mmCIF file of C-alpha atoms and ligand atoms in Angstrom:
data_model
loop_
_atom_site.group_PDB
_atom_site.id
_atom_site.type_symbol
_atom_site.label_atom_id
_atom_site.label_comp_id
_atom_site.label_asym_id
_atom_site.label_seq_id
_atom_site.Cartn_x
_atom_site.Cartn_y
_atom_site.Cartn_z
ATOM 1 C CA UNK A 765 33.141 -3.749 27.605
ATOM 2 C CA UNK A 766 32.710 -0.901 25.656
ATOM 3 C CA UNK A 767 30.815 2.045 27.192
ATOM 4 C CA UNK A 768 27.944 3.329 25.466
ATOM 5 C CA UNK A 769 28.168 7.138 24.170
ATOM 6 C CA UNK A 770 26.732 9.834 26.974
ATOM 7 C CA UNK A 771 23.412 11.003 25.394
ATOM 8 C CA UNK A 772 20.561 11.972 27.532
ATOM 9 C CA UNK A 773 17.611 11.790 26.966
ATOM 10 C CA UNK A 774 16.994 15.397 25.956
ATOM 11 C CA UNK A 775 19.235 14.484 22.466
ATOM 12 C CA UNK A 776 17.015 10.865 22.101
ATOM 13 C CA UNK A 777 13.863 12.829 22.181
ATOM 14 C CA UNK A 778 15.249 15.315 20.173
ATOM 15 C CA UNK A 779 16.154 13.331 17.794
ATOM 16 C CA UNK A 780 12.710 11.563 17.175
ATOM 17 C CA UNK A 781 10.861 14.396 16.872
ATOM 18 C CA UNK A 782 13.150 17.195 14.570
ATOM 19 C CA UNK A 783 13.899 13.805 12.332
ATOM 20 C CA UNK A 784 9.708 13.402 12.320
ATOM 21 C CA UNK A 785 8.372 16.143 12.007
ATOM 22 C CA UNK A 786 11.526 17.003 8.561
ATOM 23 C CA UNK A 787 10.069 13.907 7.240
ATOM 24 C CA UNK A 788 6.663 14.801 7.739
ATOM 25 C CA UNK A 789 6.751 18.312 6.300
ATOM 26 C CA UNK A 790 7.992 16.350 2.952
ATOM 27 C CA UNK A 791 4.865 13.855 3.429
ATOM 28 C CA UNK A 792 2.275 16.926 2.848
ATOM 29 C CA UNK A 793 3.053 17.449 -0.970
ATOM 30 C CA UNK A 794 4.662 14.485 -3.551
ATOM 31 C CA UNK A 795 3.765 12.765 -6.230
ATOM 32 C CA UNK A 796 1.813 9.147 -5.026
ATOM 33 C CA UNK A 797 0.710 8.390 -1.897
ATOM 34 C CA UNK A 798 -0.957 4.115 -1.250
ATOM 35 C CA UNK A 799 -2.693 3.100 0.609
ATOM 36 C CA UNK A 800 -1.814 0.625 2.579
ATOM 37 C CA UNK A 801 1.417 -1.329 3.147
ATOM 38 C CA UNK A 802 0.053 -5.145 2.296
ATOM 39 C CA UNK A 803 1.936 -7.044 -0.832
ATOM 40 C CA UNK A 804 0.585 -4.240 -3.424
ATOM 41 C CA UNK A 805 0.897 -0.693 -1.964
ATOM 42 C CA UNK A 806 4.967 -2.384 -1.289
ATOM 43 C CA UNK A 807 5.837 -3.450 -4.246
ATOM 44 C CA UNK A 808 3.577 -0.071 -5.892
ATOM 45 C CA UNK A 809 5.851 2.246 -3.752
ATOM 46 C CA UNK A 810 9.326 -0.019 -3.959
ATOM 47 C CA UNK A 811 8.567 0.398 -8.411
ATOM 48 C CA UNK A 812 7.673 3.972 -8.160
ATOM 49 C CA UNK A 813 10.572 4.961 -5.905
ATOM 50 C CA UNK A 814 13.029 3.478 -7.623
ATOM 51 C CA UNK A 815 12.242 5.602 -10.820
ATOM 52 C CA UNK A 816 12.994 8.414 -8.701
ATOM 53 C CA UNK A 817 9.386 9.599 -7.276
ATOM 54 C CA UNK A 818 8.442 11.058 -4.584
ATOM 55 C CA UNK A 819 6.108 8.152 -1.733
ATOM 56 C CA UNK A 820 4.277 7.622 0.553
ATOM 57 C CA UNK A 821 2.712 4.763 2.146
ATOM 58 C CA UNK A 822 0.019 4.896 5.127
ATOM 59 C CA UNK A 823 -0.783 2.445 7.554
ATOM 60 C CA UNK A 824 -2.883 2.132 9.771
ATOM 61 C CA UNK A 825 -0.934 -0.401 11.784
ATOM 62 C CA UNK A 826 2.253 -0.026 13.054
ATOM 63 C CA UNK A 827 3.619 -2.867 10.718
ATOM 64 C CA UNK A 828 3.668 -3.162 6.735
ATOM 65 C CA UNK A 829 2.899 -5.528 5.025
ATOM 66 C CA UNK A 830 0.049 -6.536 5.381
ATOM 67 C CA UNK A 831 -1.675 -9.980 4.657
ATOM 68 C CA UNK A 832 1.813 -11.128 3.332
ATOM 69 C CA UNK A 833 3.530 -12.381 6.626
ATOM 70 C CA UNK A 834 1.748 -15.590 6.445
ATOM 71 C CA UNK A 835 0.874 -17.967 3.492
ATOM 72 C CA UNK A 836 -2.959 -18.963 4.730
ATOM 73 C CA UNK A 837 -4.663 -21.013 7.427
ATOM 74 C CA UNK A 838 -2.070 -19.234 9.160
ATOM 75 C CA UNK A 839 0.561 -21.035 7.913
ATOM 76 C CA UNK A 840 3.602 -19.329 6.720
ATOM 77 C CA UNK A 841 3.981 -20.475 3.867
ATOM 78 C CA UNK A 842 3.912 -18.367 0.434
ATOM 79 C CA UNK A 843 2.767 -19.567 -2.564
ATOM 80 C CA UNK A 844 3.271 -17.260 -6.165
ATOM 81 C CA UNK A 845 2.271 -18.761 -9.481
ATOM 82 C CA UNK A 846 4.438 -18.465 -12.175
ATOM 83 C CA UNK A 847 5.353 -15.591 -13.493
ATOM 84 C CA UNK A 848 5.272 -12.884 -10.366
ATOM 85 C CA UNK A 849 8.557 -15.181 -8.810
ATOM 86 C CA UNK A 850 10.477 -12.963 -10.598
ATOM 87 C CA UNK A 851 9.863 -10.505 -7.670
ATOM 88 C CA UNK A 852 10.803 -13.138 -5.469
ATOM 89 C CA UNK A 853 14.284 -13.216 -7.338
ATOM 90 C CA UNK A 854 14.691 -9.468 -7.476
ATOM 91 C CA UNK A 855 14.312 -8.539 -3.487
ATOM 92 C CA UNK A 856 16.381 -12.144 -2.601
ATOM 93 C CA UNK A 857 13.901 -14.327 -1.374
ATOM 94 C CA UNK A 858 14.433 -17.580 -2.239
ATOM 95 C CA UNK A 859 11.564 -20.530 -3.335
ATOM 96 C CA UNK A 860 11.048 -23.855 -4.075
ATOM 97 C CA UNK A 861 9.137 -25.179 -6.890
ATOM 98 C CA UNK A 862 6.393 -27.046 -6.552
ATOM 99 C CA UNK A 863 5.081 -27.788 -9.414
ATOM 100 C CA UNK A 864 5.341 -26.091 -12.830
ATOM 101 C CA UNK A 865 4.318 -22.438 -12.233
ATOM 102 C CA UNK A 866 3.987 -22.668 -8.294
ATOM 103 C CA UNK A 867 7.217 -22.021 -5.709
ATOM 104 C CA UNK A 868 6.336 -21.242 -2.334
ATOM 105 C CA UNK A 869 8.475 -20.133 -0.058
ATOM 106 C CA UNK A 870 8.716 -18.869 3.665
ATOM 107 C CA UNK A 871 5.877 -16.003 4.617
ATOM 108 C CA UNK A 872 8.315 -13.917 6.853
ATOM 109 C CA UNK A 873 11.700 -13.742 4.672
ATOM 110 C CA UNK A 874 9.819 -12.544 1.796
ATOM 111 C CA UNK A 875 7.342 -9.978 3.563
ATOM 112 C CA UNK A 876 10.560 -8.473 5.736
ATOM 113 C CA UNK A 877 12.525 -8.634 2.655
ATOM 114 C CA UNK A 878 9.705 -6.669 0.722
ATOM 115 C CA UNK A 879 9.366 -3.857 2.867
ATOM 116 C CA UNK A 880 12.979 -3.594 3.680
ATOM 117 C CA UNK A 881 13.390 -3.213 -0.597
ATOM 118 C CA UNK A 882 10.444 -1.099 -0.594
ATOM 119 C CA UNK A 883 11.922 1.166 2.216
ATOM 120 C CA UNK A 884 15.930 1.120 0.751
ATOM 121 C CA UNK A 885 14.185 2.350 -2.553
ATOM 122 C CA UNK A 886 13.368 5.362 -1.071
ATOM 123 C CA UNK A 887 9.439 5.002 0.190
ATOM 124 C CA UNK A 888 8.567 7.086 3.040
ATOM 125 C CA UNK A 889 5.856 5.193 5.669
ATOM 126 C CA UNK A 890 3.275 6.673 7.917
ATOM 127 C CA UNK A 891 2.550 4.507 10.005
ATOM 128 C CA UNK A 892 -0.642 4.213 13.066
ATOM 129 C CA UNK A 893 -2.257 6.318 10.609
ATOM 130 C CA UNK A 894 -5.390 5.922 8.669
ATOM 131 C CA UNK A 895 -7.646 7.463 6.235
ATOM 132 C CA UNK A 896 -10.678 8.958 7.270
ATOM 133 C CA UNK A 897 -11.461 10.461 4.094
ATOM 134 C CA UNK A 898 -10.450 11.934 0.994
ATOM 135 C CA UNK A 899 -9.736 15.098 -1.218
ATOM 136 C CA UNK A 900 -11.454 15.776 -3.875
ATOM 137 C CA UNK A 901 -10.909 19.035 -6.202
ATOM 138 C CA UNK A 902 -12.430 19.459 -10.089
ATOM 139 C CA UNK A 903 -13.143 16.176 -10.172
ATOM 140 C CA UNK A 904 -9.748 14.598 -9.452
ATOM 141 C CA UNK A 905 -8.593 12.948 -5.412
ATOM 142 C CA UNK A 906 -5.689 14.853 -5.192
ATOM 143 C CA UNK A 907 -5.514 13.788 -1.773
ATOM 144 C CA UNK A 908 -5.634 11.359 1.456
ATOM 145 C CA UNK A 909 -7.437 13.223 5.000
ATOM 146 C CA UNK A 910 -5.780 11.626 7.564
ATOM 147 C CA UNK A 911 -5.139 10.533 11.642
ATOM 148 C CA UNK A 912 -3.718 8.303 13.824
ATOM 149 C CA UNK A 913 -5.096 5.332 13.773
ATOM 150 C CA UNK A 914 -5.358 4.822 17.801
ATOM 151 C CA UNK A 915 -7.933 7.944 18.212
ATOM 152 C CA UNK A 916 -10.261 5.014 16.347
ATOM 153 C CA UNK A 917 -10.447 3.126 19.804
ATOM 154 C CA UNK A 918 -11.591 6.088 21.456
ATOM 155 C CA UNK A 919 -15.394 7.137 22.694
ATOM 156 C CA UNK A 920 -17.023 8.714 19.937
ATOM 157 C CA UNK A 921 -16.514 12.427 22.905
ATOM 158 C CA UNK A 922 -13.473 12.286 23.307
ATOM 159 C CA UNK A 923 -12.065 11.378 19.656
ATOM 160 C CA UNK A 924 -13.704 14.734 17.711
ATOM 161 C CA UNK A 925 -9.999 15.175 16.805
ATOM 162 C CA UNK A 926 -9.479 16.638 14.218
ATOM 163 C CA UNK A 927 -7.776 15.302 10.711
ATOM 164 C CA UNK A 928 -4.981 16.498 8.579
ATOM 165 C CA UNK A 929 -4.678 16.616 4.550
ATOM 166 C CA UNK A 930 -1.669 15.491 2.628
ATOM 167 C CA UNK A 931 -1.522 15.945 -1.395
ATOM 168 C CA UNK A 932 -0.711 13.870 -4.380
ATOM 169 C CA UNK A 933 -0.086 13.679 -8.384
ATOM 170 C CA UNK A 934 -2.044 10.571 -7.904
ATOM 171 C CA UNK A 935 -3.685 8.215 -4.789
ATOM 172 C CA UNK A 936 -3.098 4.629 -4.735
ATOM 173 C CA UNK A 937 -6.079 2.771 -3.156
ATOM 174 C CA UNK A 938 -3.599 -0.335 -1.462
ATOM 175 C CA UNK A 939 -5.781 -0.960 1.638
ATOM 176 C CA UNK A 940 -7.447 -4.920 0.386
ATOM 177 C CA UNK A 941 -10.510 -6.238 0.640
ATOM 178 C CA UNK A 942 -11.939 -3.758 2.316
ATOM 179 C CA UNK A 943 -10.484 -0.914 -0.198
ATOM 180 C CA UNK A 944 -11.368 1.894 2.459
ATOM 181 C CA UNK A 945 -10.045 4.561 0.026
ATOM 182 C CA UNK A 946 -12.916 3.821 -3.639
ATOM 183 C CA UNK A 947 -15.552 2.882 -0.191
ATOM 184 C CA UNK A 948 -14.724 7.419 0.077
ATOM 185 C CA UNK A 949 -16.320 7.944 -3.441
ATOM 186 C CA UNK A 950 -18.820 5.012 -3.005
ATOM 187 C CA UNK A 951 -20.166 6.918 -0.026
ATOM 188 C CA UNK A 952 -20.770 10.303 -1.857
ATOM 189 C CA UNK A 953 -22.352 8.033 -4.683
ATOM 190 C CA UNK A 954 -19.352 8.592 -7.329
ATOM 191 C CA UNK A 955 -18.539 4.587 -7.294
ATOM 192 C CA UNK A 956 -20.626 1.962 -7.198
ATOM 193 C CA UNK A 957 -17.837 -1.702 -5.928
ATOM 194 C CA UNK A 958 -19.307 -4.561 -6.749
ATOM 195 C CA UNK A 959 -18.059 -6.669 -4.182
ATOM 196 C CA UNK A 960 -15.360 -9.162 -4.124
ATOM 197 C CA UNK A 961 -17.079 -12.237 -5.978
ATOM 198 C CA UNK A 962 -16.240 -15.975 -4.362
ATOM 199 C CA UNK A 963 -12.749 -17.978 -5.015
ATOM 200 C CA UNK A 964 -11.587 -18.859 -8.157
ATOM 201 C CA UNK A 965 -7.778 -19.572 -8.483
ATOM 202 C CA UNK A 966 -7.534 -19.730 -11.752
ATOM 203 C CA UNK A 967 -9.479 -17.064 -13.191
ATOM 204 C CA UNK A 968 -8.376 -14.779 -9.853
ATOM 205 C CA UNK A 969 -4.882 -13.482 -10.715
ATOM 206 C CA UNK A 970 -5.130 -12.741 -14.630
ATOM 207 C CA UNK A 971 -8.609 -10.587 -13.967
ATOM 208 C CA UNK A 972 -7.437 -8.726 -10.496
ATOM 209 C CA UNK A 973 -3.864 -7.543 -12.926
ATOM 210 C CA UNK A 974 -5.820 -7.041 -15.635
ATOM 211 C CA UNK A 975 -8.611 -4.802 -13.674
ATOM 212 C CA UNK A 976 -5.780 -3.447 -12.059
ATOM 213 C CA UNK A 977 -6.170 0.777 -12.942
ATOM 214 C CA UNK A 978 -6.709 4.336 -12.591
ATOM 215 C CA UNK A 979 -10.895 3.927 -11.062
ATOM 216 C CA UNK A 980 -11.725 7.248 -10.453
ATOM 217 C CA UNK A 981 -9.346 10.465 -11.772
ATOM 218 C CA UNK A 982 -6.336 10.503 -9.642
ATOM 219 C CA UNK A 983 -7.578 7.383 -7.804
ATOM 220 C CA UNK A 984 -5.593 3.808 -9.255
ATOM 221 C CA UNK A 985 -6.690 0.330 -7.156
ATOM 222 C CA UNK A 986 -4.275 -2.364 -6.824
ATOM 223 C CA UNK A 987 -4.352 -5.397 -5.116
ATOM 224 C CA UNK A 988 -7.576 -7.724 -3.253
ATOM 225 C CA UNK A 989 -9.083 -3.864 -3.648
ATOM 226 C CA UNK A 990 -9.413 -4.499 -7.195
ATOM 227 C CA UNK A 991 -11.217 -7.781 -6.931
ATOM 228 C CA UNK A 992 -13.837 -5.533 -4.347
ATOM 229 C CA UNK A 993 -14.234 -2.797 -7.259
ATOM 230 C CA UNK A 994 -14.887 -4.787 -9.872
ATOM 231 C CA UNK A 995 -16.741 -7.533 -8.269
ATOM 232 C CA UNK A 996 -13.731 -9.999 -9.611
ATOM 233 C CA UNK A 997 -13.207 -13.739 -8.113
ATOM 234 C CA UNK A 998 -10.579 -13.531 -4.516
ATOM 235 C CA UNK A 999 -7.319 -15.644 -5.367
ATOM 236 C CA UNK A 1000 -7.363 -17.072 -1.563
ATOM 237 C CA UNK A 1001 -3.304 -17.770 -0.150
ATOM 238 C CA UNK A 1002 -1.369 -17.249 -3.278
ATOM 239 C CA UNK A 1003 0.173 -13.998 -3.732
ATOM 240 C CA UNK A 1004 1.401 -13.508 -7.150
ATOM 241 C CA UNK A 1005 -1.208 -10.669 -8.624
ATOM 242 C CA UNK A 1006 -0.100 -9.214 -5.733
ATOM 243 C CA UNK A 1007 3.124 -8.407 -6.617
ATOM 244 C CA UNK A 1008 2.362 -7.811 -11.105
ATOM 245 C CA UNK A 1009 -1.019 -5.672 -9.386
ATOM 246 C CA UNK A 1010 1.091 -3.819 -7.292
ATOM 247 C CA UNK A 1011 3.653 -3.098 -10.544
ATOM 248 C CA UNK A 1012 0.700 -2.253 -12.422
ATOM 249 C CA UNK A 1013 0.019 0.633 -10.861
ATOM 250 C CA UNK A 1014 3.124 2.317 -10.928
ATOM 251 C CA UNK A 1015 3.546 1.775 -14.219
ATOM 252 C CA UNK A 1016 -0.254 4.058 -14.114
ATOM 253 C CA UNK A 1017 0.836 6.381 -12.371
ATOM 254 C CA UNK A 1018 4.166 6.652 -13.106
ATOM 255 C CA UNK A 1019 1.878 8.215 -16.765
ATOM 256 C CA UNK A 1020 -0.171 10.025 -14.602
ATOM 257 C CA UNK A 1021 2.600 11.552 -12.418
ATOM 258 C CA UNK A 1022 3.841 12.756 -15.716
ATOM 259 C CA UNK A 1023 1.141 14.125 -16.955
ATOM 260 C CA UNK A 1024 0.140 15.597 -13.886
ATOM 261 C CA UNK A 1025 3.465 17.656 -13.372
ATOM 262 C CA UNK A 1026 2.741 18.624 -17.448
ATOM 263 C CA UNK A 1027 -0.100 20.639 -16.057
ATOM 264 C CA UNK A 1028 0.594 22.006 -12.701
HETATM 265 O O1 48F B 1858 -4.896 -6.634 2.864
HETATM 266 P P1 48F B 1858 -3.592 -6.535 2.483
HETATM 267 O O2 48F B 1858 -2.174 -7.501 2.516
HETATM 268 O O3 48F B 1858 -3.662 -5.919 0.673
HETATM 269 P P2 48F B 1858 -3.025 -6.465 -0.566
HETATM 270 O O4 48F B 1858 -1.865 -5.897 -1.039
HETATM 271 O O5 48F B 1858 -2.716 -8.427 -0.802
HETATM 272 C C1 48F B 1858 -3.986 -9.323 -0.255
HETATM 273 C C2 48F B 1858 -3.171 -10.176 0.720
HETATM 274 O O6 48F B 1858 -2.169 -9.325 1.641
HETATM 275 C C3 48F B 1858 -4.335 -11.441 0.677
HETATM 276 C C4 48F B 1858 -4.861 -11.867 -0.463
HETATM 277 C C5 48F B 1858 -4.415 -12.574 -1.440
HETATM 278 O O7 48F B 1858 -3.822 -13.736 -1.612
HETATM 279 O O8 48F B 1858 -6.723 -11.842 -0.692
HETATM 280 O O9 48F B 1858 -5.007 -11.019 1.213
HETATM 281 O O10 48F B 1858 -4.202 -6.170 -1.846
HETATM 282 O O11 48F B 1858 -2.813 -5.165 2.716
HETATM 283 C C6 48F B 1858 -3.733 -3.776 3.023
HETATM 284 C C7 48F B 1858 -3.096 -2.851 3.964
HETATM 285 O O12 48F B 1858 -4.200 -2.020 3.850
HETATM 286 C C8 48F B 1858 -4.003 -1.407 5.369
HETATM 287 C C9 48F B 1858 -4.324 -2.224 6.149
HETATM 288 O O13 48F B 1858 -3.703 -2.563 7.801
HETATM 289 C C10 48F B 1858 -3.301 -3.464 5.294
HETATM 290 O O14 48F B 1858 -1.729 -3.418 5.718
HETATM 291 N N1 48F B 1858 -5.316 -0.325 5.276
HETATM 292 C C11 48F B 1858 -6.576 -0.961 5.809
HETATM 293 N N2 48F B 1858 -7.666 0.072 5.969
HETATM 294 C C12 48F B 1858 -6.759 0.765 6.019
HETATM 295 C C13 48F B 1858 -5.469 0.577 5.911
HETATM 296 C C14 48F B 1858 -6.837 2.382 6.216
HETATM 297 N N3 48F B 1858 -8.522 3.040 6.615
HETATM 298 N N4 48F B 1858 -5.739 3.385 6.270
HETATM 299 C C15 48F B 1858 -4.586 2.738 6.837
HETATM 300 N N5 48F B 1858 -3.979 1.549 6.543
#
C-alpha cells in the first residue's frame, strides 16, 4: 500500500492559514460581491466570472445552493420551465421533459453542478459569513459589512464583535425571500419593500426576470429577493426564473462595473 507523504500538523495549518489569507486579501476589493449563494446568485456569479470579472459570493451557511437542494415539499426533484433548461444544458445536467415546456431533474445533481460550474468559472466563496450591513457613500452602495455567521448565535454580551467591510464596484442581493441586503436600505428609509405576493406560477417567473435590476445605485436585486422588493407573486417549486434572473443580474452588473471602471 502506498504511504501518505510525511507531512505534519504545522504544514497543514500553514497551508490553510496562508491560502485563506492570500485569497481573502484579494476579496477586499472586487468587481462584484454577491450576497447569497442560491441558484440566482450562483448563475450570476458564474456568468460574471466567465466574463473575466472578479466575483465574491458571501454565504452565511457552510454550503452553497440555498433552496436548490430540494425541489419542493422536501422532494429532491427540480422543475424548470422553458426556456431556462438551457442553463441545465450548459452545466451538463440531464433532465426529463414531462410536458411541453416543463422539464424535471435531480436536485442534488443540478445543485452540485451549478456550484461546481460557478467555482470552475473563478467565483470566490466566503462561506459561514453573513451580511451584517452595507457601506453607502455619496448615495451609492459600494460595499458590505460582514461577520462570521456563528457569532449570530452567541449571547449579546459576548457577541459585541466588530465586523469588517469589503468593497466592490457593484453588489447583488441574491438572499432569496428575505432580501436581506435591500432590507438594510429599508431600515434607513431609503427604499420600501412591497413584500412577496401570493403564489401564481404562470405569472411569477416572467415578472421576476423582468423586474431584476438595480433597485438603488450600486445594488442589483436578483432571484426571489426581486419578488420581496416589488411585491411579485412567488412561483413555488420551479427554478427557471432563478437561473434567468441571475443571468439578467449579471448582464446588468457587467454594464455597471464597466461604467464604474471609467469613473474611478
Ligand atoms: O433562498 P435561495 O435559494 O435564493 P434564490 O437564489 O432562490 C430561491 C429558490 O431557492 C426558492 C424559490 C424559487 O423556486 O422560491 O426559494 O433567490 O438562496 C439564498 C441564499 O442566501 C443566503 C442563504 O443562506 C441562501 O443560501 N443568505 C440569506 N441571507 C444572508 C445570506 C445573509 N444575511 N448573509 C449571507 N447569506
